mmCIF file with all atom_site columns, C-alpha atoms in Angstrom:
data_model
loop_
_atom_site.group_PDB
_atom_site.id
_atom_site.type_symbol
_atom_site.label_atom_id
_atom_site.label_alt_id
_atom_site.label_comp_id
_atom_site.label_asym_id
_atom_site.label_entity_id
_atom_site.label_seq_id
_atom_site.pdbx_PDB_ins_code
_atom_site.Cartn_x
_atom_site.Cartn_y
_atom_site.Cartn_z
_atom_site.occupancy
_atom_site.B_iso_or_equiv
_atom_site.pdbx_formal_charge
_atom_site.auth_seq_id
_atom_site.auth_comp_id
_atom_site.auth_asym_id
_atom_site.auth_atom_id
_atom_site.pdbx_PDB_model_num
ATOM 1   C CA . UNK A 1 1   ? -70.849 -22.369 33.228 1.00 52.00 ? 784 UNK A CA 1
ATOM 2   C CA . UNK A 1 2   ? -68.256 -24.245 35.247 1.00 59.00 ? 785 UNK A CA 1
ATOM 3   C CA . UNK A 1 3   ? -65.815 -22.050 37.102 1.00 66.00 ? 786 UNK A CA 1
ATOM 4   C CA . UNK A 1 4   ? -62.153 -22.220 36.218 1.00 76.00 ? 787 UNK A CA 1
ATOM 5   C CA . UNK A 1 5   ? -59.499 -23.007 38.732 1.00 74.00 ? 788 UNK A CA 1
ATOM 6   C CA . UNK A 1 6   ? -57.359 -19.887 39.086 1.00 75.00 ? 789 UNK A CA 1
ATOM 7   C CA . UNK A 1 7   ? -53.723 -20.189 38.128 1.00 73.00 ? 790 UNK A CA 1
ATOM 8   C CA . UNK A 1 8   ? -51.232 -20.251 40.993 1.00 79.00 ? 791 UNK A CA 1
ATOM 9   C CA . UNK A 1 9   ? -49.314 -17.044 41.612 1.00 82.00 ? 792 UNK A CA 1
ATOM 10  C CA . UNK A 1 10  ? -46.029 -18.943 41.831 1.00 85.00 ? 793 UNK A CA 1
ATOM 11  C CA . UNK A 1 11  ? -44.817 -22.287 40.568 1.00 80.00 ? 794 UNK A CA 1
ATOM 12  C CA . UNK A 1 12  ? -42.027 -24.482 41.857 1.00 80.00 ? 795 UNK A CA 1
ATOM 13  C CA . UNK A 1 13  ? -40.227 -27.347 40.180 1.00 76.00 ? 796 UNK A CA 1
ATOM 14  C CA . UNK A 1 14  ? -40.114 -30.533 42.229 1.00 74.00 ? 797 UNK A CA 1
ATOM 15  C CA . UNK A 1 15  ? -37.002 -31.695 40.365 1.00 69.00 ? 798 UNK A CA 1
ATOM 16  C CA . UNK A 1 16  ? -34.760 -28.660 40.884 1.00 72.00 ? 799 UNK A CA 1
ATOM 17  C CA . UNK A 1 17  ? -36.717 -26.583 43.465 1.00 77.00 ? 800 UNK A CA 1
ATOM 18  C CA . UNK A 1 18  ? -36.702 -23.519 41.201 1.00 76.00 ? 801 UNK A CA 1
ATOM 19  C CA . UNK A 1 19  ? -39.537 -21.072 41.824 1.00 82.00 ? 802 UNK A CA 1
ATOM 20  C CA . UNK A 1 20  ? -41.031 -18.505 39.511 1.00 79.00 ? 803 UNK A CA 1
ATOM 21  C CA . UNK A 1 21  ? -44.081 -16.302 39.097 1.00 82.00 ? 804 UNK A CA 1
ATOM 22  C CA . UNK A 1 22  ? -46.761 -17.484 36.694 1.00 78.00 ? 805 UNK A CA 1
ATOM 23  C CA . UNK A 1 23  ? -45.787 -14.792 34.171 1.00 80.00 ? 806 UNK A CA 1
ATOM 24  C CA . UNK A 1 24  ? -42.181 -16.096 34.225 1.00 79.00 ? 807 UNK A CA 1
ATOM 25  C CA . UNK A 1 25  ? -43.096 -19.666 33.288 1.00 80.00 ? 808 UNK A CA 1
ATOM 26  C CA . UNK A 1 26  ? -41.275 -20.599 30.053 1.00 78.00 ? 809 UNK A CA 1
ATOM 27  C CA . UNK A 1 27  ? -44.422 -21.998 28.446 1.00 83.00 ? 810 UNK A CA 1
ATOM 28  C CA . UNK A 1 28  ? -43.820 -20.533 24.991 1.00 86.00 ? 811 UNK A CA 1
ATOM 29  C CA . UNK A 1 29  ? -40.201 -21.683 24.890 1.00 87.00 ? 812 UNK A CA 1
ATOM 30  C CA . UNK A 1 30  ? -41.221 -25.126 26.151 1.00 89.00 ? 813 UNK A CA 1
ATOM 31  C CA . UNK A 1 31  ? -43.870 -25.393 23.459 1.00 89.00 ? 814 UNK A CA 1
ATOM 32  C CA . UNK A 1 32  ? -41.663 -24.283 20.571 1.00 91.00 ? 815 UNK A CA 1
ATOM 33  C CA . UNK A 1 33  ? -38.703 -26.466 21.615 1.00 92.00 ? 816 UNK A CA 1
ATOM 34  C CA . UNK A 1 34  ? -41.010 -29.453 22.116 1.00 90.00 ? 817 UNK A CA 1
ATOM 35  C CA . UNK A 1 35  ? -42.572 -28.966 18.676 1.00 91.00 ? 818 UNK A CA 1
ATOM 36  C CA . UNK A 1 36  ? -39.175 -28.659 16.982 1.00 89.00 ? 819 UNK A CA 1
ATOM 37  C CA . UNK A 1 37  ? -37.791 -31.750 18.739 1.00 91.00 ? 820 UNK A CA 1
ATOM 38  C CA . UNK A 1 38  ? -40.801 -34.024 18.358 1.00 89.00 ? 821 UNK A CA 1
ATOM 39  C CA . UNK A 1 39  ? -41.375 -32.879 14.780 1.00 87.00 ? 822 UNK A CA 1
ATOM 40  C CA . UNK A 1 40  ? -37.787 -33.625 13.799 1.00 85.00 ? 823 UNK A CA 1
ATOM 41  C CA . UNK A 1 41  ? -37.848 -37.015 15.474 1.00 84.00 ? 824 UNK A CA 1
ATOM 42  C CA . UNK A 1 42  ? -41.103 -38.004 13.790 1.00 81.00 ? 825 UNK A CA 1
ATOM 43  C CA . UNK A 1 43  ? -39.857 -36.943 10.343 1.00 77.00 ? 826 UNK A CA 1
ATOM 44  C CA . UNK A 1 44  ? -36.512 -38.655 10.796 1.00 70.00 ? 827 UNK A CA 1
ATOM 45  C CA . UNK A 1 45  ? -33.526 -38.360 8.515  1.00 60.00 ? 828 UNK A CA 1
ATOM 46  C CA . UNK A 1 46  ? -35.550 -37.247 5.481  1.00 61.00 ? 829 UNK A CA 1
ATOM 47  C CA . UNK A 1 47  ? -35.624 -33.625 6.649  1.00 58.00 ? 830 UNK A CA 1
ATOM 48  C CA . UNK A 1 48  ? -31.836 -33.329 6.657  1.00 61.00 ? 831 UNK A CA 1
ATOM 49  C CA . UNK A 1 49  ? -29.709 -33.364 3.560  1.00 63.00 ? 832 UNK A CA 1
ATOM 50  C CA . UNK A 1 50  ? -25.968 -33.766 3.549  1.00 68.00 ? 833 UNK A CA 1
ATOM 51  C CA . UNK A 1 51  ? -23.724 -35.064 6.297  1.00 74.00 ? 834 UNK A CA 1
ATOM 52  C CA . UNK A 1 52  ? -25.052 -36.494 9.558  1.00 83.00 ? 835 UNK A CA 1
ATOM 53  C CA . UNK A 1 53  ? -23.272 -33.631 11.313 1.00 84.00 ? 836 UNK A CA 1
ATOM 54  C CA . UNK A 1 54  ? -26.231 -31.358 10.426 1.00 86.00 ? 837 UNK A CA 1
ATOM 55  C CA . UNK A 1 55  ? -28.545 -33.611 12.391 1.00 87.00 ? 838 UNK A CA 1
ATOM 56  C CA . UNK A 1 56  ? -26.115 -33.884 15.282 1.00 90.00 ? 839 UNK A CA 1
ATOM 57  C CA . UNK A 1 57  ? -25.793 -30.074 15.384 1.00 90.00 ? 840 UNK A CA 1
ATOM 58  C CA . UNK A 1 58  ? -29.593 -29.675 15.289 1.00 90.00 ? 841 UNK A CA 1
ATOM 59  C CA . UNK A 1 59  ? -30.179 -31.987 18.266 1.00 92.00 ? 842 UNK A CA 1
ATOM 60  C CA . UNK A 1 60  ? -27.243 -30.456 20.165 1.00 93.00 ? 843 UNK A CA 1
ATOM 61  C CA . UNK A 1 61  ? -28.828 -27.005 19.726 1.00 94.00 ? 844 UNK A CA 1
ATOM 62  C CA . UNK A 1 62  ? -32.242 -28.275 20.819 1.00 94.00 ? 845 UNK A CA 1
ATOM 63  C CA . UNK A 1 63  ? -30.618 -29.856 23.883 1.00 95.00 ? 846 UNK A CA 1
ATOM 64  C CA . UNK A 1 64  ? -28.818 -26.611 24.766 1.00 94.00 ? 847 UNK A CA 1
ATOM 65  C CA . UNK A 1 65  ? -31.951 -24.499 24.149 1.00 94.00 ? 848 UNK A CA 1
ATOM 66  C CA . UNK A 1 66  ? -33.979 -26.827 26.362 1.00 93.00 ? 849 UNK A CA 1
ATOM 67  C CA . UNK A 1 67  ? -31.391 -26.720 29.154 1.00 92.00 ? 850 UNK A CA 1
ATOM 68  C CA . UNK A 1 68  ? -31.473 -22.935 29.061 1.00 91.00 ? 851 UNK A CA 1
ATOM 69  C CA . UNK A 1 69  ? -35.269 -22.589 28.841 1.00 90.00 ? 852 UNK A CA 1
ATOM 70  C CA . UNK A 1 70  ? -36.634 -25.381 31.026 1.00 88.00 ? 853 UNK A CA 1
ATOM 71  C CA . UNK A 1 71  ? -33.640 -26.856 32.836 1.00 87.00 ? 854 UNK A CA 1
ATOM 72  C CA . UNK A 1 72  ? -31.591 -30.021 32.662 1.00 88.00 ? 855 UNK A CA 1
ATOM 73  C CA . UNK A 1 73  ? -34.171 -32.225 34.391 1.00 88.00 ? 856 UNK A CA 1
ATOM 74  C CA . UNK A 1 74  ? -37.063 -31.513 32.002 1.00 91.00 ? 857 UNK A CA 1
ATOM 75  C CA . UNK A 1 75  ? -38.268 -34.315 29.701 1.00 92.00 ? 858 UNK A CA 1
ATOM 76  C CA . UNK A 1 76  ? -37.540 -32.203 26.613 1.00 93.00 ? 859 UNK A CA 1
ATOM 77  C CA . UNK A 1 77  ? -33.887 -31.888 27.594 1.00 93.00 ? 860 UNK A CA 1
ATOM 78  C CA . UNK A 1 78  ? -33.681 -35.622 28.305 1.00 94.00 ? 861 UNK A CA 1
ATOM 79  C CA . UNK A 1 79  ? -35.294 -36.588 24.990 1.00 94.00 ? 862 UNK A CA 1
ATOM 80  C CA . UNK A 1 80  ? -33.116 -34.131 23.041 1.00 94.00 ? 863 UNK A CA 1
ATOM 81  C CA . UNK A 1 81  ? -30.037 -35.636 24.718 1.00 95.00 ? 864 UNK A CA 1
ATOM 82  C CA . UNK A 1 82  ? -31.089 -39.139 23.683 1.00 95.00 ? 865 UNK A CA 1
ATOM 83  C CA . UNK A 1 83  ? -31.804 -38.022 20.099 1.00 93.00 ? 866 UNK A CA 1
ATOM 84  C CA . UNK A 1 84  ? -28.383 -36.340 20.009 1.00 94.00 ? 867 UNK A CA 1
ATOM 85  C CA . UNK A 1 85  ? -26.658 -39.500 21.286 1.00 95.00 ? 868 UNK A CA 1
ATOM 86  C CA . UNK A 1 86  ? -28.408 -41.634 18.674 1.00 92.00 ? 869 UNK A CA 1
ATOM 87  C CA . UNK A 1 87  ? -27.296 -39.320 15.878 1.00 91.00 ? 870 UNK A CA 1
ATOM 88  C CA . UNK A 1 88  ? -23.769 -39.267 17.271 1.00 92.00 ? 871 UNK A CA 1
ATOM 89  C CA . UNK A 1 89  ? -23.709 -43.057 16.874 1.00 92.00 ? 872 UNK A CA 1
ATOM 90  C CA . UNK A 1 90  ? -24.578 -42.634 13.204 1.00 89.00 ? 873 UNK A CA 1
ATOM 91  C CA . UNK A 1 91  ? -22.011 -39.864 12.847 1.00 89.00 ? 874 UNK A CA 1
ATOM 92  C CA . UNK A 1 92  ? -19.254 -42.001 14.366 1.00 90.00 ? 875 UNK A CA 1
ATOM 93  C CA . UNK A 1 93  ? -19.846 -44.531 11.589 1.00 87.00 ? 876 UNK A CA 1
ATOM 94  C CA . UNK A 1 94  ? -20.247 -42.055 8.706  1.00 85.00 ? 877 UNK A CA 1
ATOM 95  C CA . UNK A 1 95  ? -18.351 -38.811 9.185  1.00 84.00 ? 878 UNK A CA 1
ATOM 96  C CA . UNK A 1 96  ? -14.562 -38.385 9.186  1.00 83.00 ? 879 UNK A CA 1
ATOM 97  C CA . UNK A 1 97  ? -14.680 -35.425 11.599 1.00 83.00 ? 880 UNK A CA 1
ATOM 98  C CA . UNK A 1 98  ? -16.488 -35.506 14.948 1.00 88.00 ? 881 UNK A CA 1
ATOM 99  C CA . UNK A 1 99  ? -16.830 -32.183 16.758 1.00 87.00 ? 882 UNK A CA 1
ATOM 100 C CA . UNK A 1 100 ? -17.945 -33.490 20.148 1.00 91.00 ? 883 UNK A CA 1
ATOM 101 C CA . UNK A 1 101 ? -15.713 -35.157 22.712 1.00 92.00 ? 884 UNK A CA 1
ATOM 102 C CA . UNK A 1 102 ? -15.828 -38.525 24.419 1.00 94.00 ? 885 UNK A CA 1
ATOM 103 C CA . UNK A 1 103 ? -16.477 -36.679 27.683 1.00 95.00 ? 886 UNK A CA 1
ATOM 104 C CA . UNK A 1 104 ? -19.558 -35.025 26.149 1.00 95.00 ? 887 UNK A CA 1
ATOM 105 C CA . UNK A 1 105 ? -20.887 -38.385 24.938 1.00 95.00 ? 888 UNK A CA 1
ATOM 106 C CA . UNK A 1 106 ? -20.296 -39.903 28.369 1.00 96.00 ? 889 UNK A CA 1
ATOM 107 C CA . UNK A 1 107 ? -21.935 -36.972 30.156 1.00 96.00 ? 890 UNK A CA 1
ATOM 108 C CA . UNK A 1 108 ? -24.976 -37.111 27.866 1.00 95.00 ? 891 UNK A CA 1
ATOM 109 C CA . UNK A 1 109 ? -25.341 -40.845 28.420 1.00 97.00 ? 892 UNK A CA 1
ATOM 110 C CA . UNK A 1 110 ? -25.003 -40.478 32.208 1.00 97.00 ? 893 UNK A CA 1
ATOM 111 C CA . UNK A 1 111 ? -27.561 -37.675 32.228 1.00 96.00 ? 894 UNK A CA 1
ATOM 112 C CA . UNK A 1 112 ? -30.134 -39.649 30.244 1.00 96.00 ? 895 UNK A CA 1
ATOM 113 C CA . UNK A 1 113 ? -29.561 -42.849 32.240 1.00 96.00 ? 896 UNK A CA 1
ATOM 114 C CA . UNK A 1 114 ? -30.039 -40.949 35.498 1.00 96.00 ? 897 UNK A CA 1
ATOM 115 C CA . UNK A 1 115 ? -33.104 -39.124 34.146 1.00 95.00 ? 898 UNK A CA 1
ATOM 116 C CA . UNK A 1 116 ? -34.734 -42.440 33.205 1.00 95.00 ? 899 UNK A CA 1
ATOM 117 C CA . UNK A 1 117 ? -33.851 -43.969 36.576 1.00 95.00 ? 900 UNK A CA 1
ATOM 118 C CA . UNK A 1 118 ? -35.436 -41.040 38.425 1.00 94.00 ? 901 UNK A CA 1
ATOM 119 C CA . UNK A 1 119 ? -38.443 -40.383 36.175 1.00 93.00 ? 902 UNK A CA 1
ATOM 120 C CA . UNK A 1 120 ? -39.269 -43.702 34.485 1.00 93.00 ? 903 UNK A CA 1
ATOM 121 C CA . UNK A 1 121 ? -37.751 -46.427 36.664 1.00 94.00 ? 904 UNK A CA 1
ATOM 122 C CA . UNK A 1 122 ? -40.200 -49.083 35.453 1.00 93.00 ? 905 UNK A CA 1
ATOM 123 C CA . UNK A 1 123 ? -39.986 -48.233 31.750 1.00 93.00 ? 906 UNK A CA 1
ATOM 124 C CA . UNK A 1 124 ? -37.723 -51.168 30.999 1.00 93.00 ? 907 UNK A CA 1
ATOM 125 C CA . UNK A 1 125 ? -37.977 -50.855 27.207 1.00 93.00 ? 908 UNK A CA 1
ATOM 126 C CA . UNK A 1 126 ? -36.812 -47.239 27.144 1.00 93.00 ? 909 UNK A CA 1
ATOM 127 C CA . UNK A 1 127 ? -34.080 -47.899 29.682 1.00 95.00 ? 910 UNK A CA 1
ATOM 128 C CA . UNK A 1 128 ? -32.801 -50.828 27.603 1.00 94.00 ? 911 UNK A CA 1
ATOM 129 C CA . UNK A 1 129 ? -32.914 -48.718 24.447 1.00 94.00 ? 912 UNK A CA 1
ATOM 130 C CA . UNK A 1 130 ? -30.733 -46.130 26.165 1.00 96.00 ? 913 UNK A CA 1
ATOM 131 C CA . UNK A 1 131 ? -28.411 -48.858 27.498 1.00 96.00 ? 914 UNK A CA 1
ATOM 132 C CA . UNK A 1 132 ? -27.830 -50.317 24.037 1.00 95.00 ? 915 UNK A CA 1
ATOM 133 C CA . UNK A 1 133 ? -27.131 -46.890 22.535 1.00 95.00 ? 916 UNK A CA 1
ATOM 134 C CA . UNK A 1 134 ? -24.572 -46.292 25.289 1.00 96.00 ? 917 UNK A CA 1
ATOM 135 C CA . UNK A 1 135 ? -23.067 -49.763 24.784 1.00 95.00 ? 918 UNK A CA 1
ATOM 136 C CA . UNK A 1 136 ? -22.453 -48.969 21.129 1.00 94.00 ? 919 UNK A CA 1
ATOM 137 C CA . UNK A 1 137 ? -20.912 -45.608 22.016 1.00 95.00 ? 920 UNK A CA 1
ATOM 138 C CA . UNK A 1 138 ? -18.689 -47.224 24.637 1.00 95.00 ? 921 UNK A CA 1
ATOM 139 C CA . UNK A 1 139 ? -17.681 -49.951 22.194 1.00 93.00 ? 922 UNK A CA 1
ATOM 140 C CA . UNK A 1 140 ? -16.535 -47.280 19.726 1.00 91.00 ? 923 UNK A CA 1
ATOM 141 C CA . UNK A 1 141 ? -14.974 -44.890 22.227 1.00 92.00 ? 924 UNK A CA 1
ATOM 142 C CA . UNK A 1 142 ? -13.966 -46.932 25.283 1.00 92.00 ? 925 UNK A CA 1
ATOM 143 C CA . UNK A 1 143 ? -13.973 -45.725 28.849 1.00 93.00 ? 926 UNK A CA 1
ATOM 144 C CA . UNK A 1 144 ? -16.070 -48.452 30.446 1.00 94.00 ? 927 UNK A CA 1
ATOM 145 C CA . UNK A 1 145 ? -19.804 -48.530 31.026 1.00 95.00 ? 928 UNK A CA 1
ATOM 146 C CA . UNK A 1 146 ? -19.555 -46.741 34.377 1.00 94.00 ? 929 UNK A CA 1
ATOM 147 C CA . UNK A 1 147 ? -18.307 -43.653 32.513 1.00 96.00 ? 930 UNK A CA 1
ATOM 148 C CA . UNK A 1 148 ? -21.524 -43.821 30.464 1.00 96.00 ? 931 UNK A CA 1
ATOM 149 C CA . UNK A 1 149 ? -23.698 -44.041 33.591 1.00 96.00 ? 932 UNK A CA 1
ATOM 150 C CA . UNK A 1 150 ? -24.328 -47.767 33.871 1.00 96.00 ? 933 UNK A CA 1
ATOM 151 C CA . UNK A 1 151 ? -23.718 -50.269 36.644 1.00 94.00 ? 934 UNK A CA 1
ATOM 152 C CA . UNK A 1 152 ? -23.679 -53.623 34.847 1.00 93.00 ? 935 UNK A CA 1
ATOM 153 C CA . UNK A 1 153 ? -25.356 -55.310 37.828 1.00 94.00 ? 936 UNK A CA 1
ATOM 154 C CA . UNK A 1 154 ? -28.368 -52.953 37.620 1.00 94.00 ? 937 UNK A CA 1
ATOM 155 C CA . UNK A 1 155 ? -31.554 -54.577 36.321 1.00 94.00 ? 938 UNK A CA 1
ATOM 156 C CA . UNK A 1 156 ? -32.947 -51.291 34.926 1.00 92.00 ? 939 UNK A CA 1
ATOM 157 C CA . UNK A 1 157 ? -36.385 -52.027 36.350 1.00 88.00 ? 940 UNK A CA 1
ATOM 158 C CA . UNK A 1 158 ? -36.487 -55.542 34.864 1.00 89.00 ? 941 UNK A CA 1
ATOM 159 C CA . UNK A 1 159 ? -35.550 -58.982 36.121 1.00 92.00 ? 942 UNK A CA 1
ATOM 160 C CA . UNK A 1 160 ? -32.187 -59.449 34.342 1.00 92.00 ? 943 UNK A CA 1
ATOM 161 C CA . UNK A 1 161 ? -28.990 -57.509 35.053 1.00 94.00 ? 944 UNK A CA 1
ATOM 162 C CA . UNK A 1 162 ? -27.416 -55.374 32.330 1.00 94.00 ? 945 UNK A CA 1
ATOM 163 C CA . UNK A 1 163 ? -24.451 -57.758 32.351 1.00 92.00 ? 946 UNK A CA 1
ATOM 164 C CA . UNK A 1 164 ? -26.623 -60.796 31.598 1.00 93.00 ? 947 UNK A CA 1
ATOM 165 C CA . UNK A 1 165 ? -28.786 -58.964 29.067 1.00 94.00 ? 948 UNK A CA 1
ATOM 166 C CA . UNK A 1 166 ? -25.712 -57.773 27.173 1.00 94.00 ? 949 UNK A CA 1
ATOM 167 C CA . UNK A 1 167 ? -24.219 -61.270 27.149 1.00 93.00 ? 950 UNK A CA 1
ATOM 168 C CA . UNK A 1 168 ? -27.515 -62.573 25.720 1.00 92.00 ? 951 UNK A CA 1
ATOM 169 C CA . UNK A 1 169 ? -27.136 -60.062 22.887 1.00 92.00 ? 952 UNK A CA 1
ATOM 170 C CA . UNK A 1 170 ? -23.570 -61.053 22.023 1.00 93.00 ? 953 UNK A CA 1
ATOM 171 C CA . UNK A 1 171 ? -21.577 -58.519 24.023 1.00 94.00 ? 954 UNK A CA 1
ATOM 172 C CA . UNK A 1 172 ? -18.539 -59.467 26.069 1.00 93.00 ? 955 UNK A CA 1
ATOM 173 C CA . UNK A 1 173 ? -17.365 -57.293 28.936 1.00 89.00 ? 956 UNK A CA 1
ATOM 174 C CA . UNK A 1 174 ? -13.655 -56.731 29.443 1.00 87.00 ? 957 UNK A CA 1
ATOM 175 C CA . UNK A 1 175 ? -12.211 -56.618 32.980 1.00 82.00 ? 958 UNK A CA 1
ATOM 176 C CA . UNK A 1 176 ? -12.099 -52.807 32.589 1.00 79.00 ? 959 UNK A CA 1
ATOM 177 C CA . UNK A 1 177 ? -15.850 -52.718 31.937 1.00 79.00 ? 960 UNK A CA 1
ATOM 178 C CA . UNK A 1 178 ? -15.560 -51.989 28.215 1.00 88.00 ? 961 UNK A CA 1
ATOM 179 C CA . UNK A 1 179 ? -17.836 -53.616 25.670 1.00 91.00 ? 962 UNK A CA 1
ATOM 180 C CA . UNK A 1 180 ? -16.870 -55.863 22.789 1.00 90.00 ? 963 UNK A CA 1
ATOM 181 C CA . UNK A 1 181 ? -19.228 -57.572 20.384 1.00 89.00 ? 964 UNK A CA 1
ATOM 182 C CA . UNK A 1 182 ? -18.323 -61.240 20.059 1.00 85.00 ? 965 UNK A CA 1
ATOM 183 C CA . UNK A 1 183 ? -16.593 -62.045 16.772 1.00 73.00 ? 966 UNK A CA 1
ATOM 184 C CA . UNK A 1 184 ? -19.188 -64.653 15.922 1.00 55.00 ? 967 UNK A CA 1
ATOM 185 C CA . UNK A 1 185 ? -21.905 -62.030 16.309 1.00 54.00 ? 968 UNK A CA 1
ATOM 186 C CA . UNK A 1 186 ? -20.359 -59.553 13.854 1.00 49.00 ? 969 UNK A CA 1
ATOM 187 C CA . UNK A 1 187 ? -21.540 -59.596 10.257 1.00 35.00 ? 970 UNK A CA 1
ATOM 188 C CA . UNK A 1 188 ? -18.998 -60.233 7.530  1.00 31.00 ? 971 UNK A CA 1
ATOM 189 C CA . UNK A 1 189 ? -16.628 -62.380 9.571  1.00 32.00 ? 972 UNK A CA 1
ATOM 190 C CA . UNK A 1 190 ? -16.253 -64.971 6.806  1.00 31.00 ? 973 UNK A CA 1
ATOM 191 C CA . UNK A 1 191 ? -18.757 -67.474 8.176  1.00 32.00 ? 974 UNK A CA 1
ATOM 192 C CA . UNK A 1 192 ? -20.738 -69.197 5.480  1.00 35.00 ? 975 UNK A CA 1
ATOM 193 C CA . UNK A 1 193 ? -24.490 -69.472 5.603  1.00 32.00 ? 976 UNK A CA 1
ATOM 194 C CA . UNK A 1 194 ? -25.756 -73.016 5.260  1.00 33.00 ? 977 UNK A CA 1
ATOM 195 C CA . UNK A 1 195 ? -28.969 -73.386 3.285  1.00 34.00 ? 978 UNK A CA 1
ATOM 196 C CA . UNK A 1 196 ? -31.232 -76.218 2.288  1.00 32.00 ? 979 UNK A CA 1
#
């Protein structure tokens, strides 16, 4: 039978330089948090009944649990942050009461943007997905894109700057760096559809 490679006595994280003994590795916590997060994301909204705030609270808890168990630079924490931000966008449109602050939204967006830049610099699709979620948050809340972790001249691993990509998708950028969807791009502005 093939021999097994013995487990290391200590492990260190290249992201945060933390060190721990093999018996201190948070493998069970990592596994259970990962299963809860990925399971919820794959099932989508159908598992939650009632206000969007339940979903927002669920992803916020997963994010906090992940930060505590595996640290802020782990992929589970990053993915939970992105899922939380996406649900916050829905909540901003649906719920009359929002329990999180603009500063928390901005911090979450900055964290995920930085995580993608450091860990998936060439994953243009995911980086653009995160950018557009942050653009919508900024459009609702203000503060400028820099507060959400984006330099509009960055190409996010692609060939076109954020500024140009956003313009292509109907977004105007104010001198303060805030986002505004062009009036002609918004549905329901009174424009008539020509047929035939």
